[in-house]
Short mmCIF file of C-alpha atoms and ligand atoms in Angstrom, two decimals:
data_model
loop_
_atom_site.label_atom_id
_atom_site.label_comp_id
_atom_site.label_asym_id
_atom_site.label_seq_id
_atom_site.Cartn_x
_atom_site.Cartn_y
_atom_site.Cartn_z
CA MET A 1 -15.55 -20.96 8.97
CA GLU A 2 -17.08 -22.85 6.15
CA LYS A 3 -14.96 -22.89 2.88
CA LEU A 4 -16.78 -21.33 0.05
CA ASP A 5 -15.70 -20.72 -3.71
CA LEU A 6 -13.73 -17.33 -3.77
CA LYS A 7 -16.00 -16.21 -6.61
CA ARG A 8 -19.60 -15.59 -5.56
CA ASP A 9 -22.44 -13.37 -6.26
CA TYR A 10 -22.66 -11.94 -2.73
CA TYR A 11 -19.99 -11.20 -0.09
CA GLN A 12 -20.82 -10.63 3.44
CA MET A 13 -18.76 -8.77 6.02
CA ILE A 14 -16.81 -10.69 8.61
CA ILE A 15 -17.40 -9.84 12.40
CA ASN A 16 -16.39 -12.09 15.27
CA GLY A 17 -15.44 -14.91 12.95
CA GLU A 18 -18.76 -15.04 11.15
CA ARG A 19 -19.93 -14.00 7.81
CA VAL A 20 -22.78 -11.46 8.42
CA ASP A 21 -25.08 -9.16 6.62
CA ALA A 22 -25.03 -5.45 7.43
CA ILE A 23 -27.45 -4.56 10.17
CA SER A 24 -29.25 -2.45 7.73
CA LYS A 25 -29.26 -5.34 5.25
CA GLU A 26 -27.99 -3.03 2.63
CA THR A 27 -25.52 -3.91 -0.03
CA PHE A 28 -23.65 -2.24 -2.76
CA THR A 29 -22.46 -3.35 -6.17
CA THR A 30 -18.76 -3.81 -7.00
CA TYR A 31 -17.69 -3.83 -10.73
CA ASN A 32 -15.05 -5.31 -13.06
CA PRO A 33 -13.20 -2.09 -14.33
CA ALA A 34 -11.98 -3.76 -17.46
CA THR A 35 -15.63 -4.35 -18.71
CA GLY A 36 -17.47 -1.91 -16.69
CA ALA A 37 -20.01 -4.82 -15.75
CA PRO A 38 -21.17 -5.47 -12.24
CA LEU A 39 -19.23 -8.22 -10.45
CA ALA A 40 -20.85 -8.93 -7.09
CA GLN A 41 -22.90 -7.55 -4.25
CA VAL A 42 -21.17 -6.60 -1.05
CA ALA A 43 -22.63 -6.14 2.49
CA LYS A 44 -22.61 -2.33 3.09
CA ALA A 45 -21.51 -1.51 6.74
CA SER A 46 -22.66 1.43 8.63
CA LYS A 47 -21.61 2.99 11.95
CA GLU A 48 -23.43 0.33 13.85
CA ASP A 49 -21.63 -2.44 12.04
CA VAL A 50 -18.23 -0.76 12.88
CA ASP A 51 -19.43 -0.78 16.58
CA ARG A 52 -20.08 -4.50 16.32
CA ALA A 53 -16.71 -5.05 14.77
CA VAL A 54 -14.92 -3.00 17.31
CA ASN A 55 -16.71 -4.78 20.11
CA ALA A 56 -15.62 -8.16 18.54
CA ALA A 57 -12.01 -6.91 18.20
CA ARG A 58 -11.92 -5.58 21.75
CA ASN A 59 -13.35 -8.88 23.14
CA ALA A 60 -10.81 -10.82 21.32
CA PHE A 61 -7.99 -8.57 22.55
CA GLU A 62 -9.09 -8.81 26.08
CA ASN A 63 -9.80 -12.54 26.20
CA GLY A 64 -6.17 -12.89 25.07
CA LYS A 65 -6.77 -16.01 22.82
CA TRP A 66 -4.59 -14.58 20.14
CA ARG A 67 -2.51 -12.06 22.07
CA ARG A 68 -1.48 -14.57 24.75
CA PHE A 69 -1.02 -17.52 22.26
CA PRO A 70 2.64 -18.47 22.28
CA VAL A 71 4.49 -16.50 19.60
CA ASN A 72 5.77 -19.55 17.78
CA LYS A 73 2.24 -20.87 17.62
CA ARG A 74 1.00 -17.44 16.24
CA SER A 75 3.81 -17.77 13.70
CA ARG A 76 2.69 -21.15 12.75
CA VAL A 77 -0.95 -19.97 12.11
CA MET A 78 0.71 -17.30 9.93
CA ASN A 79 2.60 -19.65 7.91
CA LYS A 80 -0.64 -21.61 7.54
CA ILE A 81 -2.51 -18.61 6.05
CA ALA A 82 0.34 -18.34 3.51
CA SER A 83 -0.05 -21.98 2.53
CA PHE A 84 -3.78 -21.67 2.26
CA MET A 85 -3.31 -18.76 0.10
CA ARG A 86 -0.73 -20.67 -2.13
CA ALA A 87 -3.27 -23.56 -2.48
CA ARG A 88 -5.75 -21.05 -3.75
CA PHE A 89 -3.35 -18.86 -5.73
CA ASN A 90 -5.04 -18.97 -9.15
CA GLU A 91 -8.47 -18.35 -7.45
CA LEU A 92 -7.08 -15.38 -5.66
CA VAL A 93 -5.31 -14.00 -8.79
CA GLU A 94 -8.52 -14.31 -10.83
CA LEU A 95 -10.68 -12.52 -8.12
CA GLU A 96 -8.12 -9.81 -7.95
CA VAL A 97 -8.04 -9.22 -11.84
CA LEU A 98 -11.83 -9.31 -11.92
CA ASN A 99 -12.26 -6.68 -9.15
CA SER A 100 -9.38 -4.39 -10.20
CA GLY A 101 -8.98 -4.68 -13.90
CA LYS A 102 -5.16 -5.14 -13.48
CA SER A 103 -3.17 -7.51 -15.77
CA LEU A 104 -2.88 -11.07 -14.76
CA SER A 105 0.87 -10.75 -14.37
CA ALA A 106 0.60 -7.86 -11.98
CA ALA A 107 -1.94 -9.60 -9.96
CA GLN A 108 0.17 -12.90 -9.84
CA GLY A 109 3.07 -10.80 -8.52
CA GLN A 110 0.93 -8.98 -6.00
CA VAL A 111 -0.75 -12.17 -4.54
CA MET A 112 2.55 -13.75 -4.26
CA GLN A 113 3.84 -10.83 -2.24
CA ALA A 114 0.83 -10.92 -0.03
CA ILE A 115 1.64 -14.57 0.61
CA GLU A 116 5.23 -13.81 1.32
CA ASP A 117 4.23 -10.87 3.83
CA PHE A 118 2.58 -13.49 5.90
CA GLU A 119 5.66 -15.62 5.76
CA PHE A 120 7.97 -12.80 6.49
CA TYR A 121 6.04 -11.73 9.57
CA ALA A 122 5.68 -15.28 10.71
CA GLY A 123 9.43 -15.20 10.94
CA ALA A 124 10.05 -11.59 12.05
CA ILE A 125 7.87 -11.88 15.07
CA VAL A 126 9.75 -14.63 16.61
CA GLY A 127 12.82 -12.45 16.91
CA HIS A 128 10.73 -9.25 17.93
CA ARG A 129 11.58 -8.72 21.52
CA GLY A 130 12.55 -6.34 24.37
CA GLU A 131 15.86 -5.42 25.93
CA VAL A 132 17.61 -5.44 29.19
CA ASN A 133 19.14 -2.09 29.91
CA ASN A 134 22.39 -1.22 31.89
CA MET A 135 21.20 0.12 35.15
CA PRO A 136 22.92 1.50 38.51
CA PHE A 137 23.71 -1.22 40.89
CA GLY A 138 20.60 -2.88 42.47
CA PHE A 139 18.27 -1.73 39.69
CA PHE A 140 16.89 -3.89 36.94
CA ASN A 141 15.20 -2.83 33.84
CA TYR A 142 13.72 -4.81 30.88
CA THR A 143 11.39 -3.86 28.21
CA GLN A 144 8.66 -5.89 26.52
CA LYS A 145 6.69 -5.40 23.31
CA GLU A 146 3.16 -5.44 23.86
CA PRO A 147 0.29 -5.40 21.10
CA VAL A 148 -1.05 -1.84 20.75
CA GLY A 149 -4.56 -3.04 21.02
CA VAL A 150 -7.43 -2.78 18.39
CA CYS A 151 -6.40 -1.52 15.11
CA GLY A 152 -8.47 0.21 12.43
CA GLN A 153 -6.87 -0.29 9.02
CA ILE A 154 -8.18 1.62 6.00
CA ILE A 155 -6.83 0.54 2.52
CA PRO A 156 -6.99 1.89 -1.15
CA TRP A 157 -8.07 0.18 -4.40
CA ASN A 158 -4.67 0.14 -6.24
CA TYR A 159 -3.35 -3.01 -4.61
CA PRO A 160 -6.36 -4.60 -2.92
CA ILE A 161 -4.94 -7.92 -1.58
CA MET A 162 -1.32 -6.67 -1.18
CA MET A 163 -2.43 -3.71 0.93
CA ALA A 164 -4.67 -6.05 2.93
CA ALA A 165 -1.68 -8.24 3.66
CA TRP A 166 0.58 -5.27 4.49
CA LYS A 167 -1.89 -4.32 7.12
CA ILE A 168 -3.13 -7.66 8.51
CA ALA A 169 0.20 -9.62 8.69
CA PRO A 170 2.22 -7.34 10.96
CA ALA A 171 -0.78 -6.43 13.13
CA ILE A 172 -1.85 -9.90 13.90
CA ALA A 173 1.84 -11.12 14.26
CA ALA A 174 2.09 -8.48 17.09
CA GLY A 175 -1.13 -9.79 18.74
CA CYS A 176 -3.33 -7.00 17.72
CA SER A 177 -6.92 -7.21 16.78
CA ILE A 178 -8.18 -5.58 13.55
CA VAL A 179 -11.12 -3.75 11.99
CA LEU A 180 -10.22 -3.47 8.33
CA LYS A 181 -12.02 -1.36 5.77
CA PRO A 182 -11.25 -2.10 2.12
CA ALA A 183 -11.85 0.38 -0.56
CA SER A 184 -15.36 0.19 -1.84
CA LEU A 185 -14.12 -0.23 -5.47
CA THR A 186 -12.17 -3.40 -4.53
CA PRO A 187 -13.43 -5.23 -1.36
CA LEU A 188 -13.47 -8.78 -2.60
CA THR A 189 -9.95 -9.94 -1.98
CA ALA A 190 -9.63 -8.39 1.40
CA ILE A 191 -12.93 -10.28 2.45
CA VAL A 192 -11.72 -13.64 1.21
CA LEU A 193 -8.20 -13.11 2.67
CA THR A 194 -9.97 -12.64 5.98
CA GLU A 195 -11.78 -15.86 5.53
CA ILE A 196 -8.70 -17.67 4.94
CA CYS A 197 -7.10 -16.26 8.07
CA HIS A 198 -10.02 -17.93 9.79
CA GLU A 199 -9.73 -21.19 8.11
CA ALA A 200 -6.10 -21.22 9.14
CA GLY A 201 -6.92 -20.92 12.95
CA VAL A 202 -7.05 -17.10 13.68
CA PRO A 203 -9.62 -16.90 16.54
CA GLU A 204 -12.87 -15.06 16.15
CA GLY A 205 -12.78 -11.40 16.47
CA VAL A 206 -9.16 -10.94 15.63
CA VAL A 207 -9.73 -9.84 12.10
CA ASN A 208 -12.88 -8.16 11.12
CA VAL A 209 -13.58 -6.70 7.76
CA VAL A 210 -16.34 -3.90 7.28
CA PRO A 211 -16.77 -2.92 3.59
CA GLY A 212 -18.39 0.42 2.93
CA PRO A 213 -17.94 4.16 2.15
CA GLY A 214 -14.99 6.01 3.53
CA SER A 215 -17.13 8.90 4.56
CA THR A 216 -19.18 6.68 6.91
CA VAL A 217 -17.37 3.49 7.77
CA GLY A 218 -13.89 5.11 7.43
CA ASP A 219 -14.89 8.04 9.56
CA ALA A 220 -16.52 5.73 12.26
CA ILE A 221 -13.24 3.73 12.57
CA VAL A 222 -11.12 6.92 12.86
CA GLU A 223 -13.51 8.36 15.50
CA HIS A 224 -14.22 5.24 17.45
CA PRO A 225 -13.03 5.37 21.19
CA GLY A 226 -12.60 1.64 21.13
CA ILE A 227 -9.75 1.77 18.57
CA ASP A 228 -6.10 2.31 19.56
CA LYS A 229 -4.47 2.78 16.33
CA VAL A 230 -5.38 3.93 12.78
CA ALA A 231 -3.18 2.69 9.92
CA PHE A 232 -4.18 4.32 6.60
CA THR A 233 -3.01 4.06 3.05
CA GLY A 234 -4.66 6.48 0.54
CA SER A 235 -4.53 10.01 -0.63
CA THR A 236 -2.81 12.80 1.24
CA PRO A 237 -5.92 14.96 1.80
CA ILE A 238 -7.72 12.03 3.51
CA GLY A 239 -4.64 11.25 5.37
CA LYS A 240 -4.62 14.84 6.89
CA ASP A 241 -8.22 14.58 7.76
CA ILE A 242 -7.62 11.20 9.59
CA MET A 243 -4.76 12.60 11.61
CA GLU A 244 -6.81 15.47 12.74
CA LYS A 245 -9.78 13.28 13.68
CA ALA A 246 -7.66 10.58 15.33
CA SER A 247 -6.15 13.28 17.54
CA GLN A 248 -9.40 13.47 19.49
CA THR A 249 -8.86 10.07 21.00
CA LEU A 250 -5.01 10.22 20.51
CA LYS A 251 -4.93 7.31 18.47
CA ARG A 252 -1.61 6.05 17.12
CA VAL A 253 -1.36 6.99 13.48
CA THR A 254 0.58 5.65 10.56
CA LEU A 255 -0.06 7.09 7.14
CA GLU A 256 1.06 5.80 3.78
CA LEU A 257 0.00 8.56 1.34
CA GLY A 258 0.76 9.88 -2.10
CA GLY A 259 3.70 10.43 -4.17
CA LYS A 260 5.36 11.99 -7.24
CA SER A 261 8.52 10.12 -7.36
CA PRO A 262 11.51 11.22 -9.51
CA ASN A 263 13.27 8.85 -11.78
CA ILE A 264 16.86 10.13 -12.75
CA VAL A 265 18.63 8.74 -15.80
CA PHE A 266 22.42 9.82 -15.68
CA ALA A 267 24.63 10.06 -18.88
CA ASP A 268 26.49 6.97 -17.86
CA ALA A 269 23.52 4.79 -17.18
CA ASP A 270 22.91 1.54 -18.95
CA ILE A 271 20.29 2.88 -21.35
CA ASP A 272 18.42 -0.28 -22.01
CA ALA A 273 18.10 -0.98 -18.33
CA ALA A 274 17.02 2.50 -17.70
CA VAL A 275 14.38 2.29 -20.40
CA TYR A 276 12.91 -0.96 -19.10
CA GLY A 277 12.96 0.32 -15.40
CA SER A 278 11.36 3.66 -16.39
CA LEU A 279 8.71 1.89 -18.26
CA PHE A 280 7.91 -0.39 -15.49
CA GLY A 281 8.29 2.55 -12.90
CA ILE A 282 5.32 4.35 -14.57
CA PHE A 283 3.24 2.02 -16.44
CA TYR A 284 3.17 -1.04 -14.04
CA ASN A 285 -0.31 -1.28 -12.39
CA THR A 286 -1.37 1.14 -15.07
CA GLY A 287 0.40 3.92 -13.14
CA GLN A 288 -1.88 3.55 -10.28
CA SER A 289 0.93 3.31 -7.67
CA CYS A 290 1.73 5.59 -4.99
CA GLU A 291 5.48 4.91 -5.78
CA ALA A 292 5.01 5.44 -9.53
CA ARG A 293 8.06 7.17 -10.89
CA SER A 294 6.03 9.88 -12.64
CA ARG A 295 8.77 12.51 -13.02
CA LEU A 296 11.37 11.35 -15.38
CA TYR A 297 14.73 13.44 -15.52
CA VAL A 298 17.15 12.56 -18.40
CA HIS A 299 20.68 13.93 -18.70
CA ALA A 300 20.86 16.12 -21.88
CA ASP A 301 23.72 14.06 -23.45
CA ILE A 302 21.63 10.94 -23.70
CA TYR A 303 18.19 12.46 -23.93
CA GLU A 304 17.60 11.82 -27.61
CA GLU A 305 18.82 8.23 -27.54
CA PHE A 306 16.91 7.45 -24.33
CA MET A 307 13.61 9.16 -25.49
CA GLU A 308 13.65 7.37 -28.80
CA LYS A 309 13.76 3.91 -27.19
CA PHE A 310 11.35 5.03 -24.35
CA ILE A 311 8.86 6.39 -26.70
CA GLU A 312 8.99 3.39 -29.05
CA LYS A 313 8.59 0.91 -26.18
CA THR A 314 5.80 2.90 -24.67
CA LYS A 315 3.68 2.77 -27.99
CA GLN A 316 4.24 -1.07 -28.04
CA LEU A 317 2.82 -1.67 -24.60
CA ARG A 318 0.03 -4.10 -24.92
CA LEU A 319 -3.32 -3.21 -23.45
CA GLY A 320 -5.83 -6.15 -23.61
CA ASP A 321 -7.81 -8.75 -21.87
CA PRO A 322 -6.43 -8.64 -18.24
CA MET A 323 -6.70 -12.27 -17.84
CA ASP A 324 -4.25 -12.70 -20.78
CA GLN A 325 -0.76 -13.48 -19.60
CA GLY A 326 0.66 -11.30 -22.41
CA THR A 327 -1.20 -8.15 -21.36
CA GLN A 328 1.14 -5.56 -20.05
CA VAL A 329 -1.12 -2.74 -19.04
CA GLY A 330 -4.51 -3.14 -17.47
CA ALA A 331 -7.61 -0.95 -17.04
CA ILE A 332 -8.07 2.18 -15.01
CA ILE A 333 -10.00 1.47 -11.66
CA SER A 334 -13.12 3.60 -12.63
CA ARG A 335 -14.69 6.10 -14.99
CA ASP A 336 -14.04 8.84 -12.33
CA GLN A 337 -10.46 8.09 -12.12
CA LEU A 338 -10.11 8.09 -15.91
CA GLU A 339 -11.67 11.55 -16.02
CA VAL A 340 -9.13 12.67 -13.36
CA ILE A 341 -6.27 11.38 -15.30
CA ASP A 342 -7.50 12.92 -18.49
CA GLY A 343 -8.21 16.23 -16.68
CA TYR A 344 -4.47 16.31 -15.84
CA VAL A 345 -3.29 15.72 -19.37
CA GLN A 346 -5.70 18.38 -20.58
CA SER A 347 -4.21 20.89 -18.04
CA ALA A 348 -0.72 19.96 -19.31
CA ILE A 349 -1.81 20.96 -22.88
CA GLU A 350 -3.34 24.06 -21.73
CA ASP A 351 -0.18 24.96 -19.88
CA GLY A 352 1.69 24.49 -23.12
CA ALA A 353 3.23 21.03 -22.66
CA THR A 354 3.49 18.55 -25.49
CA VAL A 355 1.84 15.10 -25.48
CA VAL A 356 4.28 12.91 -27.13
CA THR A 357 2.24 9.77 -27.30
CA GLY A 358 -0.97 8.61 -25.67
CA GLY A 359 -3.15 11.31 -23.96
CA GLN A 360 -6.51 9.87 -24.50
CA GLU A 361 -8.94 7.10 -23.67
CA VAL A 362 -8.66 3.93 -25.80
CA LYS A 363 -11.03 1.31 -26.71
CA VAL A 364 -9.93 -2.27 -26.21
CA GLU A 365 -11.55 -4.79 -28.45
CA GLY A 366 -13.91 -6.93 -26.34
CA PHE A 367 -13.66 -4.58 -23.34
CA GLU A 368 -15.44 -1.48 -25.12
CA ASN A 369 -17.24 -0.56 -21.91
CA GLY A 370 -14.23 -0.68 -19.53
CA TYR A 371 -11.98 2.13 -18.56
CA TRP A 372 -8.85 2.31 -20.45
CA TYR A 373 -6.23 5.04 -20.99
CA ALA A 374 -3.19 5.11 -23.37
CA PRO A 375 0.32 5.04 -21.80
CA THR A 376 1.17 8.82 -21.93
CA ILE A 377 4.38 10.66 -22.28
CA ILE A 378 4.50 14.41 -21.73
CA THR A 379 7.37 16.72 -22.59
CA ASP A 380 7.93 20.56 -22.66
CA VAL A 381 6.92 21.02 -19.11
CA ASN A 382 8.08 23.33 -16.39
CA HIS A 383 8.30 22.46 -12.86
CA ASP A 384 5.29 24.68 -11.61
CA MET A 385 2.70 22.88 -13.79
CA LYS A 386 0.11 20.83 -12.05
CA VAL A 387 1.08 17.87 -14.07
CA VAL A 388 4.60 17.95 -12.59
CA GLN A 389 3.66 18.82 -8.93
CA GLU A 390 0.47 16.78 -8.39
CA GLU A 391 -0.17 13.04 -8.20
CA ILE A 392 -2.12 11.77 -11.11
CA PHE A 393 -2.49 8.20 -10.17
CA GLY A 394 -2.57 6.99 -13.91
CA PRO A 395 -0.26 6.02 -16.83
CA VAL A 396 1.26 9.50 -17.31
CA VAL A 397 4.87 10.37 -17.17
CA VAL A 398 6.41 13.95 -17.46
CA VAL A 399 9.89 14.01 -18.88
CA MET A 400 12.54 16.76 -18.36
CA LYS A 401 16.15 17.24 -19.19
CA PHE A 402 18.95 18.11 -16.80
CA SER A 403 22.53 18.92 -17.14
CA ASP A 404 24.40 18.01 -13.86
CA GLU A 405 24.01 16.09 -10.55
CA LYS A 406 23.21 19.14 -8.52
CA GLU A 407 20.42 20.22 -10.80
CA ALA A 408 18.98 16.60 -10.77
CA ILE A 409 18.83 16.69 -7.06
CA LYS A 410 17.32 19.97 -6.91
CA LEU A 411 14.55 18.98 -9.21
CA ALA A 412 14.08 15.64 -7.64
CA ASN A 413 13.46 17.32 -4.22
CA ASP A 414 11.15 20.06 -5.61
CA THR A 415 7.98 18.50 -4.53
CA GLU A 416 5.81 18.20 -1.49
CA PHE A 417 6.05 14.26 -1.63
CA GLY A 418 8.83 11.91 -0.49
CA LEU A 419 7.86 8.47 -1.22
CA GLY A 420 10.07 6.81 -3.83
CA SER A 421 12.84 7.79 -6.20
CA ALA A 422 15.03 6.03 -8.72
CA ILE A 423 18.61 6.64 -9.97
CA TRP A 424 20.24 5.07 -13.19
CA THR A 425 24.05 5.33 -13.27
CA LYS A 426 27.09 2.98 -13.37
CA ASP A 427 28.88 5.34 -11.11
CA GLN A 428 28.56 4.00 -7.46
CA GLY A 429 29.88 7.10 -5.94
CA ARG A 430 27.27 9.13 -7.74
CA ALA A 431 24.57 6.70 -6.84
CA THR A 432 25.47 7.12 -3.14
CA ARG A 433 25.87 10.83 -3.10
CA VAL A 434 22.44 11.17 -4.78
CA ALA A 435 20.77 8.61 -2.69
CA ASN A 436 21.96 10.48 0.38
CA GLN A 437 20.56 13.82 -0.71
CA ILE A 438 17.18 12.76 -1.95
CA ARG A 439 14.42 13.43 0.66
CA ALA A 440 12.25 10.34 0.08
CA GLY A 441 11.79 7.04 1.99
CA ILE A 442 12.82 4.82 -0.85
CA VAL A 443 15.70 5.16 -3.34
CA MET A 444 16.02 2.62 -6.21
CA VAL A 445 19.40 2.31 -7.65
CA ASN A 446 19.53 0.75 -11.29
CA CYS A 447 16.54 -1.24 -9.91
CA PRO A 448 12.98 -1.36 -11.16
CA PHE A 449 11.43 -2.58 -7.93
CA SER A 450 10.51 -0.46 -4.88
CA ALA A 451 10.07 -3.05 -2.37
CA PHE A 452 10.26 -6.69 -1.07
CA PRO A 453 9.00 -8.33 2.15
CA GLY A 454 11.58 -7.00 4.61
CA THR A 455 12.35 -3.72 2.87
CA PRO A 456 11.04 -0.65 4.55
CA PHE A 457 8.22 1.18 2.64
CA GLY A 458 6.98 4.53 3.52
CA GLY A 459 7.26 8.26 3.01
CA TYR A 460 8.99 11.48 4.04
CA LYS A 461 7.33 14.76 3.94
CA GLN A 462 3.66 14.84 2.76
CA SER A 463 3.95 11.11 1.67
CA GLY A 464 3.13 10.22 5.32
CA PHE A 465 5.00 8.40 8.23
CA GLY A 466 5.55 5.08 9.45
CA ARG A 467 7.06 2.13 7.57
CA GLU A 468 5.45 -1.00 6.37
CA LEU A 469 6.76 -4.39 5.05
CA CYS A 470 9.69 -4.55 7.42
CA ILE A 471 10.92 -5.34 10.93
CA GLU A 472 10.13 -1.67 12.07
CA THR A 473 6.53 -2.12 11.25
CA LEU A 474 6.30 -4.43 14.21
CA ASP A 475 7.28 -1.51 16.54
CA LEU A 476 4.42 0.51 15.05
CA TYR A 477 2.04 -2.29 16.08
CA THR A 478 3.47 -2.64 19.67
CA GLU A 479 3.85 -0.32 22.67
CA THR A 480 7.08 -0.68 24.39
CA LYS A 481 6.65 -1.43 28.31
CA SER A 482 9.56 -0.56 30.57
CA VAL A 483 9.55 -2.56 33.79
CA LEU A 484 11.91 -0.99 36.43
CA ALA A 485 12.72 -2.89 39.55
CA TYR A 486 14.94 -2.62 42.56
CA TYR A 487 16.70 -5.59 44.02
CA GLY A 488 19.49 -3.88 45.96
CA GLY A 489 18.55 -5.30 49.28
CA LYS A 490 18.84 -2.17 51.43
CA PRO A 491 15.46 -0.41 51.43
CA LEU A 492 15.41 2.81 49.38
CA ASN A 493 14.10 5.93 51.31
CA PRO A 494 14.24 8.56 48.66
CA LEU A 495 12.15 11.21 50.67
CA GLY A 496 14.45 10.66 53.77
CA VAL A 497 11.32 10.20 55.97
P1 LIG B 501 -8.56 7.67 -0.72
O1 LIG B 501 -7.73 8.44 0.12
O2 LIG B 501 -9.85 8.37 -1.43
O3 LIG B 501 -9.18 6.33 -0.26
C1 LIG B 501 -8.32 5.44 0.55
C2 LIG B 501 -9.28 4.67 1.62
O4 LIG B 501 -9.71 5.62 2.58
C3 LIG B 501 -10.59 4.02 1.05
O5 LIG B 501 -10.75 2.90 1.59
C4 LIG B 501 -11.62 5.08 1.17
O6 LIG B 501 -12.96 4.50 1.37
C5 LIG B 501 -11.13 5.65 2.72
N1 LIG B 501 -11.65 6.81 2.99
C6 LIG B 501 -12.19 7.88 2.13
N2 LIG B 501 -12.59 9.02 2.77
C7 LIG B 501 -12.43 8.71 4.10
C8 LIG B 501 -12.57 9.44 5.38
N3 LIG B 501 -13.12 10.71 5.31
N4 LIG B 501 -12.35 8.88 6.52
C9 LIG B 501 -11.70 7.58 6.56
N5 LIG B 501 -11.45 6.81 5.48
C10 LIG B 501 -11.80 7.44 4.12
O7 LIG B 501 -7.53 7.12 -1.81
P2 LIG B 501 -7.89 6.20 -3.01
O8 LIG B 501 -8.55 7.02 -4.12
O9 LIG B 501 -8.66 4.95 -2.72
O10 LIG B 501 -6.43 5.65 -3.52
C11 LIG B 501 -5.56 6.50 -4.28
C12 LIG B 501 -4.50 7.25 -3.37
O11 LIG B 501 -4.02 6.41 -2.38
C13 LIG B 501 -3.60 7.95 -4.15
O12 LIG B 501 -3.42 9.28 -3.72
C14 LIG B 501 -2.20 7.09 -3.70
O13 LIG B 501 -1.07 7.84 -3.80
C15 LIG B 501 -2.50 6.60 -2.32
N6 LIG B 501 -1.79 5.46 -1.96
C16 LIG B 501 -0.69 5.45 -1.31
C17 LIG B 501 0.06 4.23 -0.97
C18 LIG B 501 1.27 4.43 -0.05
O14 LIG B 501 1.67 3.37 0.44
N7 LIG B 501 1.72 5.56 0.16
C19 LIG B 501 -0.41 3.12 -1.43
C20 LIG B 501 -1.46 3.17 -2.36
C21 LIG B 501 -2.17 4.24 -2.55
MN1 LIG B 502 -10.48 8.26 -3.75
#
């Protein structure tokens, strides 16, 4: 595939190793959320384009050029993708910032993680293998891991390149073919990442990208009989819809959905570490994270001390030019999302809560037409309020007091979600007890970060199922074949004929 600048006016979709227009020739505009200005045109896929992409993916799977490629060579291509990404690191970061409005430092970390995902799976796939099982005399059984087939992958706008990497890397490591649909708000880095996959030697048809609306393109993927598995990251309501529709063709389904993660600060915590971690936990990526620690529980004995620091630091957070290395909080993805966030804050006020700081849209100098919202802290809430129970997906945290470990666990688990959670304490015994009792896929202990390549990421309850970013993910992109043989010599005659 011809190498182009990553920044362009028009991005085509990628089907069968080629950049192509939509069959309809339609395009849509993608924007820079920090300025509100149009950024580029993107080919707008339709159901017919999904058919083309599925055919290409199916042919690639059947011809075996990738699936049957020796695993060490597949691994080498994946490392090559990573090194090509490293070579274009700054370009990838800039494109991600332009299309998402996130801060430079956030984008740098996320592009680096996307690179490391390819490196992780390049290594992990080499050790991914079947087993030989103990059998009665004369019988022999081995299992082998075979790619699940053609995978439809649908991703959200909050971590555009990282989500693309979380989806593409384990799937191609396993030998699958892909039809990927990026979010319409942020399609660009997923498209260029797919181009890089081809430059690095992934054969045509293995990775296809079809940008377009969820209601048509997403739906066509979920219902397509030529697709074997759907991997989805996004909101819980759409996840439920996908699971229902995918049942018609009995597709394998993995879902990474919403969250409302608790963050518990015990009285014996290192207060400064807890303040820094809690700021990062909610305001990183402008709060647009499924694992955002959006419910903060602080022990009554340290509440005043903690809150004084937490509020002061929140007020100091720097919003500004996303391309500035010193900017700490970027833009909101869209006007619609900003309205959703503000609607939650207004509902909290109507319910009698107190907005301690933030709670409004802000104008950032030089970015007056962009979408910016002040980092927001809300107190005086009760556990039934919408703002405590529903995912906001913005820079808004609710804070509550608690008085003992049992109460903290009860409050933490009082949610329909179960993705992340965090505990701040110097007592290792307490950390272990609480970690054991929280119903969530991830527990962070004195740690601001929720994941690295290699650590499982995924939810309990209505946060979905399946794990990404880890070894187990490879099981979710493979089927296990059991080969059962008899070598006992004497013919078996089980019917006694
Ligand atoms: P969304 O569910 O609206 O959209 C996600 C993706 O699904 C997009 O690509 C969208 O176009 C597509 N889509 C929309 N309707 C569809 C349909 N009917 N059929 C098939 N596909 C469809 O979510 P969003 O607004 O893009 O992202 C925010 C949400 O994603 C939040 O709720 C957040 O919690 C969740 N999220 C979860 C994780 C996780 O790992 N658990 C990660 C990131 C985001
Ligand atoms: Mn949405």
